[in-house]
Amino acid sequence: MKNKLNQEIRVLEEMISIHCSGMNHSKSCKECEELLSYAVKKSETCPHRNTKSFCSVCEAHCYDSDHRNAIRAL
């Protein structure tokens, strides 16, 4: 399951990097770094990480509404 977690984190990093570049943010803007940090923390502590498919179809919503909306906007 460690590989799945690492893959999920790489996807998050790539999605946020693409978004940040597209918004003409600096290479590591504070807002995008905070979102990535939050998302990684939630992925690492997910109670369903061993059996889950995608957060969007999970019954447990780990993200608060602001961060959930920010991830959806990506």
PDB file of N, CA and C in Angstrom, residues 31-57:
ATOM      1  N   GLU A  31       0.026  29.550  -1.162  1.00  0.00           N
ATOM      2  CA  GLU A  31      -1.308  28.938  -1.215  1.00  0.00           C
ATOM      3  C   GLU A  31      -1.241  27.504  -1.737  1.00  0.00           C
ATOM      4  N   CYS A  32      -0.494  27.290  -2.809  1.00  0.00           N
ATOM      5  CA  CYS A  32      -0.385  25.949  -3.387  1.00  0.00           C
ATOM      6  C   CYS A  32       0.425  25.015  -2.491  1.00  0.00           C
ATOM      7  N   GLU A  33       1.461  25.535  -1.863  1.00  0.00           N
ATOM      8  CA  GLU A  33       2.245  24.718  -0.931  1.00  0.00           C
ATOM      9  C   GLU A  33       1.393  24.278   0.253  1.00  0.00           C
ATOM     10  N   GLU A  34       0.547  25.181   0.750  1.00  0.00           N
ATOM     11  CA  GLU A  34      -0.330  24.854   1.875  1.00  0.00           C
ATOM     12  C   GLU A  34      -1.344  23.788   1.467  1.00  0.00           C
ATOM     13  N   LEU A  35      -1.912  23.926   0.278  1.00  0.00           N
ATOM     14  CA  LEU A  35      -2.883  22.942  -0.201  1.00  0.00           C
ATOM     15  C   LEU A  35      -2.226  21.575  -0.360  1.00  0.00           C
ATOM     16  N   LEU A  36      -1.031  21.536  -0.910  1.00  0.00           N
ATOM     17  CA  LEU A  36      -0.317  20.269  -1.068  1.00  0.00           C
ATOM     18  C   LEU A  36      -0.008  19.651   0.291  1.00  0.00           C
ATOM     19  N   SER A  37       0.464  20.449   1.219  1.00  0.00           N
ATOM     20  CA  SER A  37       0.778  19.948   2.554  1.00  0.00           C
ATOM     21  C   SER A  37      -0.462  19.359   3.222  1.00  0.00           C
ATOM     22  N   TYR A  38      -1.570  20.056   3.115  1.00  0.00           N
ATOM     23  CA  TYR A  38      -2.834  19.591   3.691  1.00  0.00           C
ATOM     24  C   TYR A  38      -3.267  18.277   3.041  1.00  0.00           C
ATOM     25  N   ALA A  39      -3.213  18.220   1.716  1.00  0.00           N
ATOM     26  CA  ALA A  39      -3.646  17.026   0.987  1.00  0.00           C
ATOM     27  C   ALA A  39      -2.765  15.819   1.306  1.00  0.00           C
ATOM     28  N   VAL A  40      -1.467  16.028   1.394  1.00  0.00           N
ATOM     29  CA  VAL A  40      -0.549  14.929   1.727  1.00  0.00           C
ATOM     30  C   VAL A  40      -0.838  14.423   3.136  1.00  0.00           C
ATOM     31  N   LYS A  41      -1.026  15.342   4.075  1.00  0.00           N
ATOM     32  CA  LYS A  41      -1.334  14.950   5.453  1.00  0.00           C
ATOM     33  C   LYS A  41      -2.606  14.109   5.496  1.00  0.00           C
ATOM     34  N   LYS A  42      -3.623  14.534   4.775  1.00  0.00           N
ATOM     35  CA  LYS A  42      -4.888  13.798   4.765  1.00  0.00           C
ATOM     36  C   LYS A  42      -4.719  12.435   4.104  1.00  0.00           C
ATOM     37  N   SER A  43      -3.929  12.354   3.052  1.00  0.00           N
ATOM     38  CA  SER A  43      -3.683  11.067   2.388  1.00  0.00           C
ATOM     39  C   SER A  43      -2.946  10.109   3.313  1.00  0.00           C
ATOM     40  N   GLU A  44      -1.964  10.633   4.029  1.00  0.00           N
ATOM     41  CA  GLU A  44      -1.164   9.790   4.925  1.00  0.00           C
ATOM     42  C   GLU A  44      -1.953   9.287   6.127  1.00  0.00           C
ATOM     43  N   THR A  45      -2.956  10.043   6.538  1.00  0.00           N
ATOM     44  CA  THR A  45      -3.728   9.665   7.727  1.00  0.00           C
ATOM     45  C   THR A  45      -5.115   9.137   7.398  1.00  0.00           C
ATOM     46  N   CYS A  46      -5.387   8.889   6.138  1.00  0.00           N
ATOM     47  CA  CYS A  46      -6.706   8.406   5.713  1.00  0.00           C
ATOM     48  C   CYS A  46      -7.018   7.063   6.381  1.00  0.00           C
ATOM     49  N   PRO A  47      -8.171   6.959   7.043  1.00  0.00           N
ATOM     50  CA  PRO A  47      -8.521   5.693   7.693  1.00  0.00           C
ATOM     51  C   PRO A  47      -8.832   4.580   6.694  1.00  0.00           C
ATOM     52  N   HIS A  48      -9.055   4.936   5.440  1.00  0.00           N
ATOM     53  CA  HIS A  48      -9.397   3.961   4.401  1.00  0.00           C
ATOM     54  C   HIS A  48      -8.283   3.790   3.374  1.00  0.00           C
ATOM     55  N   ARG A  49      -7.084   4.252   3.684  1.00  0.00           N
ATOM     56  CA  ARG A  49      -6.001   4.270   2.691  1.00  0.00           C
ATOM     57  C   ARG A  49      -5.648   2.892   2.142  1.00  0.00           C
ATOM     58  N   ASN A  50      -5.917   1.840   2.893  1.00  0.00           N
ATOM     59  CA  ASN A  50      -5.581   0.495   2.416  1.00  0.00           C
ATOM     60  C   ASN A  50      -6.626  -0.083   1.479  1.00  0.00           C
ATOM     61  N   THR A  51      -7.824   0.488   1.466  1.00  0.00           N
ATOM     62  CA  THR A  51      -8.904  -0.079   0.657  1.00  0.00           C
ATOM     63  C   THR A  51      -9.581   0.925  -0.261  1.00  0.00           C
ATOM     64  N   LYS A  52      -9.225   2.194  -0.167  1.00  0.00           N
ATOM     65  CA  LYS A  52      -9.961   3.214  -0.917  1.00  0.00           C
ATOM     66  C   LYS A  52      -9.605   3.229  -2.398  1.00  0.00           C
ATOM     67  N   SER A  53     -10.511   3.816  -3.165  1.00  0.00           N
ATOM     68  CA  SER A  53     -10.207   4.051  -4.568  1.00  0.00           C
ATOM     69  C   SER A  53      -9.900   5.540  -4.744  1.00  0.00           C
ATOM     70  N   PHE A  54     -10.916   6.387  -4.711  1.00  0.00           N
ATOM     71  CA  PHE A  54     -10.731   7.828  -4.870  1.00  0.00           C
ATOM     72  C   PHE A  54     -11.442   8.568  -3.748  1.00  0.00           C
ATOM     73  N   CYS A  55     -10.861   9.651  -3.314  1.00  0.00           N
ATOM     74  CA  CYS A  55     -11.470  10.448  -2.244  1.00  0.00           C
ATOM     75  C   CYS A  55     -12.864  10.939  -2.647  1.00  0.00           C
ATOM     76  N   SER A  56     -13.043  11.244  -3.918  1.00  0.00           N
ATOM     77  CA  SER A  56     -14.321  11.791  -4.373  1.00  0.00           C
ATOM     78  C   SER A  56     -15.482  10.820  -4.212  1.00  0.00           C
ATOM     79  N   VAL A  57     -15.209   9.531  -4.124  1.00  0.00           N
ATOM     80  CA  VAL A  57     -16.288   8.550  -3.956  1.00  0.00           C
ATOM     81  C   VAL A  57     -16.322   7.959  -2.548  1.00  0.00           C
TER      82      VAL A  57
END
